[in-house]
Amino acid sequence: MLLWPGEPCPGRICASSARHVSEAMSDQRLDAVRQARRLIEEAYKLTHLWERNYSRARSLVEDQLVGNADDILLLTCLGAILADQRHHLEAVRALKRAVANGSTDRNTYFNMGVAVFEWRTPEEARGWFERANALQADPESWEAYFDPQGQ
């Protein structure tokens, strides 16, 4: 249905159209997250693809954030990518936004712990890891790589 500017929209039709647009955006968002995750997993199997895959994964997630700047899943995944790339301050910034938006995803807090551990101190990271342990992970997000013995 095409409406002219200022023409009233029948509520049922507009609500339906808005729902379809929202569902399409959600599908694109999840597709981007899943593709980013596959790229990360591939990078661990084929290490010669690490730089390329992480760069692509980051772009996929950042592109989705343009229209969804406060999306907790996207921010959590971006935080994991940035922490793995050793961009710890940027990871903390993204993850703080996810926390501020009410994240209950274990991986948000775990990834914050990783970034803080690497950027600041293990003592500061401990609180984030403790918070993570009290939560369930969103099945679509993932943990940043963490090897505390590898310091």
Coordinates of C-alpha atoms in Angstrom, one line a residue:
M1 CA 0.0 0.0 0.0
L2 CA 1.5 3.4 -1.0
L3 CA 0.6 6.4 1.1
W4 CA 1.0 10.0 0.2
P5 CA 2.7 12.3 2.7
G6 CA 0.2 13.3 5.3
E7 CA -2.3 10.6 4.4
P8 CA -3.5 8.6 7.4
C9 CA -2.4 5.1 7.7
P10 CA -4.8 2.3 8.6
G11 CA -3.3 1.1 11.9
R12 CA -3.6 -2.6 11.2
I13 CA -1.7 -2.3 7.9
C14 CA 1.0 0.1 9.3
A15 CA 1.6 -2.1 12.4
S16 CA 1.9 -5.2 10.1
S17 CA 4.4 -3.4 7.8
A18 CA 6.4 -2.2 10.8
R19 CA 6.6 -5.7 12.2
H20 CA 7.8 -7.1 8.9
V21 CA 10.5 -4.4 8.6
S22 CA 11.6 -5.1 12.2
E23 CA 11.7 -8.9 11.6
A24 CA 13.8 -8.3 8.4
M25 CA 16.2 -6.1 10.4
S26 CA 16.4 -8.8 13.1
D27 CA 17.1 -11.5 10.5
Q28 CA 19.9 -9.4 9.0
R29 CA 21.3 -8.7 12.4
L30 CA 21.3 -12.4 13.3
D31 CA 22.7 -13.4 9.9
A32 CA 25.6 -10.9 10.4
V33 CA 26.3 -12.2 14.0
R34 CA 26.3 -15.9 12.8
Q35 CA 28.5 -15.1 9.8
A36 CA 30.9 -13.2 12.1
R37 CA 31.0 -16.1 14.5
R38 CA 31.8 -18.6 11.6
L39 CA 34.6 -16.3 10.5
I40 CA 36.1 -16.3 14.0
E41 CA 35.8 -20.0 14.3
E42 CA 37.5 -20.5 10.9
A43 CA 40.3 -18.1 12.0
Y44 CA 41.2 -20.5 14.9
K45 CA 41.3 -23.5 12.6
L46 CA 43.1 -21.7 9.7
T47 CA 45.4 -19.2 11.5
H48 CA 46.7 -17.7 8.2
L49 CA 43.1 -16.3 7.8
W50 CA 43.1 -14.7 11.3
E51 CA 43.6 -11.0 10.3
R52 CA 41.3 -11.2 7.3
N53 CA 38.5 -13.0 9.1
Y54 CA 38.6 -10.8 12.2
S55 CA 38.5 -7.7 10.0
R56 CA 35.5 -9.1 8.1
A57 CA 33.8 -10.2 11.3
R58 CA 34.3 -6.7 12.9
S59 CA 32.9 -5.0 9.7
L60 CA 29.8 -7.2 9.7
V61 CA 29.0 -6.4 13.3
E62 CA 29.8 -2.7 13.0
D63 CA 27.7 -2.4 9.9
Q64 CA 24.7 -3.8 11.8
L65 CA 25.4 -1.4 14.7
V66 CA 24.8 1.6 12.4
G67 CA 21.1 1.0 12.6
N68 CA 21.1 -0.8 16.0
A69 CA 23.6 1.2 18.1
D70 CA 22.3 -0.1 21.5
D71 CA 21.8 -3.7 20.5
I72 CA 23.2 -5.9 23.3
L73 CA 24.0 -8.9 21.1
L74 CA 25.9 -6.8 18.6
L75 CA 27.8 -4.9 21.3
T76 CA 28.7 -8.2 23.1
C77 CA 30.0 -9.8 19.9
L78 CA 31.9 -6.6 18.9
G79 CA 33.5 -6.7 22.4
A80 CA 34.6 -10.2 21.9
I81 CA 36.1 -9.4 18.5
L82 CA 37.9 -6.3 19.8
A83 CA 39.3 -8.1 22.8
D84 CA 40.6 -10.9 20.6
Q85 CA 42.2 -8.2 18.4
R86 CA 43.8 -6.7 21.5
H87 CA 41.8 -3.5 21.2
H88 CA 40.9 -3.7 24.9
L89 CA 39.9 -0.1 25.5
E90 CA 37.5 -0.2 22.5
A91 CA 36.2 -3.6 23.7
V92 CA 35.5 -2.1 27.2
R93 CA 33.6 0.8 25.6
A94 CA 31.4 -1.5 23.5
L95 CA 30.7 -3.8 26.4
K96 CA 30.0 -1.0 28.8
R97 CA 27.2 0.1 26.4
A98 CA 25.8 -3.5 26.5
V99 CA 25.9 -3.4 30.3
A100 CA 24.2 0.0 30.4
N101 CA 21.5 -1.3 28.1
G102 CA 20.7 -4.0 30.5
S103 CA 22.6 -7.1 29.2
T104 CA 21.9 -10.3 31.1
D105 CA 24.2 -12.3 28.7
R106 CA 27.0 -14.1 30.5
N107 CA 29.3 -13.4 27.5
T108 CA 28.9 -9.6 27.9
Y109 CA 30.4 -9.8 31.4
F110 CA 32.9 -12.5 30.6
N111 CA 34.2 -10.5 27.6
M112 CA 34.4 -7.4 29.8
G113 CA 36.5 -9.5 32.3
V114 CA 38.8 -10.5 29.5
A115 CA 39.2 -6.9 28.2
V116 CA 39.7 -5.5 31.7
F117 CA 42.2 -8.3 32.6
E118 CA 44.3 -7.5 29.6
W119 CA 43.9 -3.7 29.8
R120 CA 43.9 -3.0 33.5
T121 CA 44.4 -5.6 36.2
P122 CA 43.3 -9.2 37.1
E123 CA 41.8 -7.8 40.3
E124 CA 39.6 -5.4 38.5
A125 CA 38.6 -8.2 36.1
R126 CA 37.6 -10.6 38.9
G127 CA 34.3 -8.8 39.5
W128 CA 33.3 -9.1 35.9
F129 CA 34.0 -12.8 35.8
E130 CA 32.0 -13.3 39.0
R131 CA 29.1 -11.5 37.5
A132 CA 29.4 -13.6 34.4
N133 CA 29.3 -16.8 36.4
A134 CA 25.9 -15.9 37.7
L135 CA 24.3 -15.6 34.3
Q136 CA 23.4 -17.7 31.2
A137 CA 25.1 -17.1 27.9
D138 CA 23.0 -16.0 24.9
P139 CA 23.4 -18.9 22.4
E140 CA 24.2 -16.4 19.6
S141 CA 27.1 -14.6 21.3
W142 CA 30.5 -16.0 22.2
E143 CA 33.4 -15.6 24.6
A144 CA 36.5 -13.7 23.8
Y145 CA 39.6 -15.8 23.8
F146 CA 41.1 -15.9 27.3
D147 CA 44.3 -17.5 28.5
P148 CA 45.3 -16.1 31.9
Q149 CA 48.4 -18.2 32.0
G150 CA 49.6 -16.9 28.6
Q151 CA 50.6 -13.5 30.2

